CSV table of C-alpha atoms in Angstrom, one decimal:
chain,number,residue,atom,x,y,z
S,1,ASP,CA,0.0,0.1,0.0
S,2,ALA,CA,1.2,3.5,-0.8
S,3,GLY,CA,0.2,5.0,2.5
S,4,VAL,CA,-1.6,8.2,3.2
S,5,ILE,CA,-1.1,10.6,0.3
S,6,GLN,CA,-1.3,14.2,0.3
S,7,SER,CA,-1.1,16.9,-2.1
S,8,PRO,CA,0.6,19.4,-2.6
S,9,ARG,CA,3.6,19.0,-0.3
S,10,HIS,CA,4.2,22.9,-0.4
S,11,GLU,CA,1.9,25.5,-1.1
S,12,VAL,CA,2.8,29.3,-0.9
S,13,THR,CA,-0.2,31.6,-1.5
S,14,GLU,CA,-1.1,35.1,-0.8
S,15,MET,CA,-3.3,36.1,1.9
S,16,GLY,CA,-7.0,36.3,0.8
S,17,GLN,CA,-6.7,33.5,-1.6
S,18,GLU,CA,-8.4,30.1,-1.5
S,19,VAL,CA,-6.3,27.1,-0.5
S,20,THR,CA,-7.5,23.4,-1.1
S,21,LEU,CA,-5.4,20.5,0.4
S,22,ARG,CA,-6.1,17.0,-0.4
S,23,CYS,CA,-5.7,13.5,0.9
S,24,LYS,CA,-6.1,10.2,-0.1
S,25,PRO,CA,-6.3,7.7,2.9
S,26,ILE,CA,-5.2,4.2,3.2
S,27,SER,CA,-7.6,1.9,1.3
S,28,GLY,CA,-10.0,0.0,3.6
S,29,HIS,CA,-9.4,2.6,6.7
S,30,ASP,CA,-12.7,3.9,8.0
S,31,TYR,CA,-11.5,6.9,9.9
S,32,LEU,CA,-9.8,9.9,8.5
S,33,PHE,CA,-8.2,12.8,10.6
S,34,TRP,CA,-6.9,16.1,9.7
S,35,TYR,CA,-4.2,17.7,11.9
S,36,ARG,CA,-2.4,20.9,11.9
S,37,GLN,CA,1.2,21.3,13.3
S,38,THR,CA,3.0,24.7,14.5
S,39,MET,CA,5.8,25.4,16.7
S,40,MET,CA,3.6,27.2,19.2
S,41,ARG,CA,0.7,24.8,19.4
S,42,GLY,CA,2.1,21.4,18.5
S,43,LEU,CA,-0.2,19.0,16.8
S,44,GLU,CA,-3.8,20.0,16.7
S,45,LEU,CA,-6.9,18.0,15.7
S,46,LEU,CA,-9.1,20.0,13.1
S,47,ILE,CA,-11.6,17.4,12.1
S,48,TYR,CA,-12.2,13.8,11.8
S,49,PHE,CA,-14.5,11.6,9.8
S,50,ASN,CA,-15.9,8.0,10.3
S,51,ASN,CA,-17.2,6.3,6.9
S,52,ASN,CA,-17.0,9.7,5.2
S,53,VAL,CA,-19.2,11.3,7.8
S,54,PRO,CA,-17.7,14.4,9.7
S,55,ILE,CA,-17.8,13.4,13.5
S,56,ASP,CA,-16.2,16.2,15.3
S,57,ASP,CA,-15.2,19.5,13.7
S,58,SER,CA,-14.8,21.3,16.9
S,59,GLY,CA,-11.1,21.8,16.3
S,60,MET,CA,-11.6,23.8,12.9
S,61,PRO,CA,-10.5,27.2,14.0
S,62,GLU,CA,-12.9,29.4,12.1
S,63,ASP,CA,-15.6,29.4,9.4
S,64,ARG,CA,-12.8,30.0,6.9
S,65,PHE,CA,-11.9,26.3,7.3
S,66,SER,CA,-14.0,23.5,5.7
S,67,ALA,CA,-13.5,19.7,5.1
S,68,LYS,CA,-15.2,17.5,2.9
S,69,MET,CA,-15.0,13.6,2.4
S,70,PRO,CA,-17.1,12.7,-0.8
S,71,ASN,CA,-16.0,9.2,-0.8
S,72,ALA,CA,-13.8,6.7,1.2
S,73,SER,CA,-10.7,7.4,-1.0
S,74,PHE,CA,-10.8,11.3,-0.9
S,75,SER,CA,-10.8,14.3,1.5
S,76,THR,CA,-10.2,17.9,1.2
S,77,LEU,CA,-9.4,20.6,3.7
S,78,LYS,CA,-10.3,24.2,2.3
S,79,ILE,CA,-9.3,27.6,3.7
S,80,GLN,CA,-11.2,30.7,2.3
S,81,PRO,CA,-9.9,33.2,2.6
S,82,SER,CA,-6.4,32.4,3.8
S,83,GLU,CA,-4.5,34.5,6.3
S,84,PRO,CA,-0.9,34.5,7.4
S,85,ARG,CA,-1.6,33.0,10.6
S,86,ASP,CA,-2.8,29.7,8.8
S,87,SER,CA,0.7,28.9,7.8
S,88,ALA,CA,1.5,25.6,9.3
S,89,VAL,CA,2.0,22.0,8.3
S,90,TYR,CA,-1.1,20.2,7.6
S,91,PHE,CA,-1.3,16.4,8.1
S,92,CYS,CA,-3.9,13.8,7.1
S,93,ALA,CA,-4.1,10.6,8.9
S,94,SER,CA,-6.3,7.5,8.4
S,95,SER,CA,-6.9,4.4,10.8
S,96,LEU,CA,-9.0,1.3,10.8
S,97,GLN,CA,-11.8,0.9,13.4
S,98,GLY,CA,-10.8,3.8,15.5
S,99,LYS,CA,-8.7,1.8,18.1
S,100,GLY,CA,-5.5,1.2,16.2
S,101,ALA,CA,-2.7,3.5,15.1
S,102,ALA,CA,-3.3,6.2,12.8
S,103,PHE,CA,-1.0,6.4,9.6
S,104,PHE,CA,0.1,10.0,8.6
S,105,GLY,CA,0.8,11.4,5.3
S,106,GLN,CA,3.9,13.4,4.4
S,107,GLY,CA,2.0,16.7,5.2
S,108,THR,CA,1.4,19.9,3.4
S,109,ARG,CA,3.4,22.9,4.4
S,110,LEU,CA,1.2,25.9,3.8
S,111,THR,CA,2.8,29.4,3.6
S,112,VAL,CA,0.5,32.3,3.4
S,113,VAL,CA,2.2,35.6,2.7
O,1,ALA,CA,-10.8,14.3,28.3
O,2,GLN,CA,-7.6,12.5,27.6
O,3,SER,CA,-4.2,14.4,27.7
O,4,VAL,CA,-0.4,13.5,27.5
O,5,ALA,CA,2.4,15.1,28.9
O,6,GLN,CA,5.9,14.9,27.8
O,7,PRO,CA,8.0,16.6,30.4
O,8,GLU,CA,11.2,17.0,28.6
O,9,ASP,CA,11.5,19.2,25.5
O,10,GLN,CA,15.0,17.8,24.7
O,11,VAL,CA,16.8,14.7,25.6
O,12,ASN,CA,20.6,14.3,24.8
O,13,VAL,CA,22.2,11.0,24.9
O,14,ALA,CA,25.4,9.6,23.9
O,15,GLU,CA,25.7,7.1,20.9
O,16,GLY,CA,25.5,3.6,22.4
O,17,ASN,CA,23.9,4.4,25.7
O,18,PRO,CA,20.5,3.6,26.8
O,19,LEU,CA,17.7,6.2,26.1
O,20,THR,CA,14.4,7.0,27.8
O,21,VAL,CA,11.9,9.5,26.5
O,22,LYS,CA,9.1,10.1,29.1
O,23,CYS,CA,5.4,10.2,28.8
O,24,THR,CA,2.5,10.4,31.2
O,25,TYR,CA,-1.2,10.3,30.4
O,26,SER,CA,-4.6,11.2,31.7
O,27,VAL,CA,-7.7,9.2,30.7
O,28,SER,CA,-11.1,8.5,32.3
O,29,GLY,CA,-11.0,4.9,31.0
O,30,ASN,CA,-8.6,2.3,29.6
O,31,PRO,CA,-6.0,4.0,27.5
O,32,TYR,CA,-4.7,3.1,24.2
O,33,LEU,CA,-1.1,4.5,24.0
O,34,PHE,CA,1.1,5.1,21.1
O,35,TRP,CA,4.6,6.4,20.2
O,36,TYR,CA,5.5,8.1,17.0
O,37,VAL,CA,8.7,9.6,15.4
O,38,GLN,CA,9.1,12.6,13.1
O,39,TYR,CA,12.1,13.2,10.9
O,40,PRO,CA,12.6,16.7,9.4
O,41,ASN,CA,10.2,17.6,6.8
O,42,ARG,CA,8.4,14.2,7.2
O,43,GLY,CA,5.1,13.0,8.5
O,44,LEU,CA,4.7,11.2,11.7
O,45,GLN,CA,5.8,7.5,11.5
O,46,PHE,CA,4.1,5.1,13.9
O,47,LEU,CA,6.6,3.3,16.5
O,48,LEU,CA,4.5,1.1,18.6
O,49,LYS,CA,1.3,1.1,20.7
O,50,TYR,CA,-0.2,-0.5,23.7
O,51,ILE,CA,-3.8,-1.7,23.6
O,52,THR,CA,-3.9,-4.5,26.2
O,53,GLY,CA,-2.0,-7.3,27.3
O,54,ASP,CA,1.9,-7.3,28.2
O,55,ASN,CA,3.0,-4.1,29.7
O,56,LEU,CA,6.2,-4.1,27.8
O,57,VAL,CA,5.6,-3.5,24.2
O,58,LYS,CA,8.1,-3.8,21.4
O,59,GLY,CA,8.2,-1.9,18.2
O,60,SER,CA,10.0,-0.7,15.2
O,61,TYR,CA,13.8,-0.1,15.0
O,62,GLY,CA,14.6,-1.5,18.4
O,63,PHE,CA,12.4,0.6,20.4
O,64,GLU,CA,10.2,-0.5,23.2
O,65,ALA,CA,8.0,1.1,25.8
O,66,GLU,CA,6.6,0.1,29.2
O,67,PHE,CA,3.0,0.6,30.2
O,68,ASN,CA,2.7,1.5,34.0
O,69,LYS,CA,-1.0,1.9,35.0
O,70,SER,CA,-0.2,3.0,38.6
O,71,GLN,CA,2.1,5.8,37.4
O,72,THR,CA,0.0,6.4,34.5
O,73,SER,CA,3.2,6.4,32.4
O,74,PHE,CA,4.3,5.1,28.9
O,75,HIS,CA,8.0,5.8,28.6
O,76,LEU,CA,9.8,5.1,25.3
O,77,LYS,CA,13.2,3.1,25.7
O,78,LYS,CA,15.9,1.7,23.5
O,79,PRO,CA,19.0,-0.3,25.1
O,80,SER,CA,21.6,1.4,22.7
O,81,ALA,CA,21.0,4.7,21.0
O,82,LEU,CA,22.0,5.5,17.5
O,83,VAL,CA,22.8,8.8,15.8
O,84,SER,CA,20.0,8.2,13.3
O,85,ASP,CA,17.5,7.9,16.1
O,86,SER,CA,17.9,11.7,16.3
O,87,ALA,CA,14.4,13.1,15.8
O,88,LEU,CA,11.2,14.3,17.3
O,89,TYR,CA,9.2,11.9,19.3
O,90,PHE,CA,5.6,12.1,20.2
O,91,CYS,CA,3.4,10.1,22.6
O,92,ALA,CA,-0.2,10.0,22.0
O,93,VAL,CA,-3.4,8.6,23.6
O,94,ARG,CA,-6.8,7.7,22.7
O,95,GLU,CA,-9.8,6.4,24.6
O,96,GLY,CA,-12.3,4.1,22.6
O,97,SER,CA,-12.6,5.3,19.1
O,98,THR,CA,-11.7,9.0,19.9
O,99,PRO,CA,-8.9,10.4,17.9
O,100,LEU,CA,-5.3,10.6,19.0
O,101,VAL,CA,-4.3,13.3,21.5
O,102,PHE,CA,-0.5,14.0,21.1
O,103,GLY,CA,1.9,15.4,23.5
O,104,LYS,CA,4.0,18.4,22.5
O,105,GLY,CA,7.0,16.1,21.5
O,106,THR,CA,10.3,15.5,22.8
O,107,ARG,CA,13.4,16.1,20.7
O,108,LEU,CA,15.9,13.5,20.9
O,109,SER,CA,19.5,14.3,20.1
O,110,VAL,CA,22.0,11.2,20.0
O,111,ILE,CA,25.6,12.5,20.0
O,112,ALA,CA,28.5,10.5,18.4
């Protein structure tokens, strides 16, 4: 298996622009997580899905953030409009049945200038 | 709510010496505990987990961890450190099917 695949690996955008981050989970996994990593706040859970249904989005910082999972093999995290404080590394992870380990993608490093 | 504490921001150890990276946790029920490693510009890699059973868990790259329920600890250990073990280490906990909650990470530096 190729593991969790995220794209793009790097994204540089101007403040106010829309940014879309993409994730392909490991085939057969039924949980998908979006995390954000910053030096100041460490790893923060933004939102997670079970069987494509959003379960908890309380970690999404503002209405500017939204996430979708239209099918079992694809998820997006969108920021509109983006702001410099959104600059971080965004990770997608997936797991099987919620009790096992979560496996992480390589992350997307977002820089908003 | 579950939480994890990694009391050391940085751990320095000489190559060949044993290493320990500390982790304590807080949950209301039975914990599922995990260790991950992160190399620069990479994602988190799973090292090992404790779900149930033997308190000593063995994982990847010679790492092991000991679950201690009375001390609510899950310290990561390796008998002989390598320079290539230098990285950022995260302890994580989950309760039932809730998402992983991570500690702030401990940077391990192994000196040749």
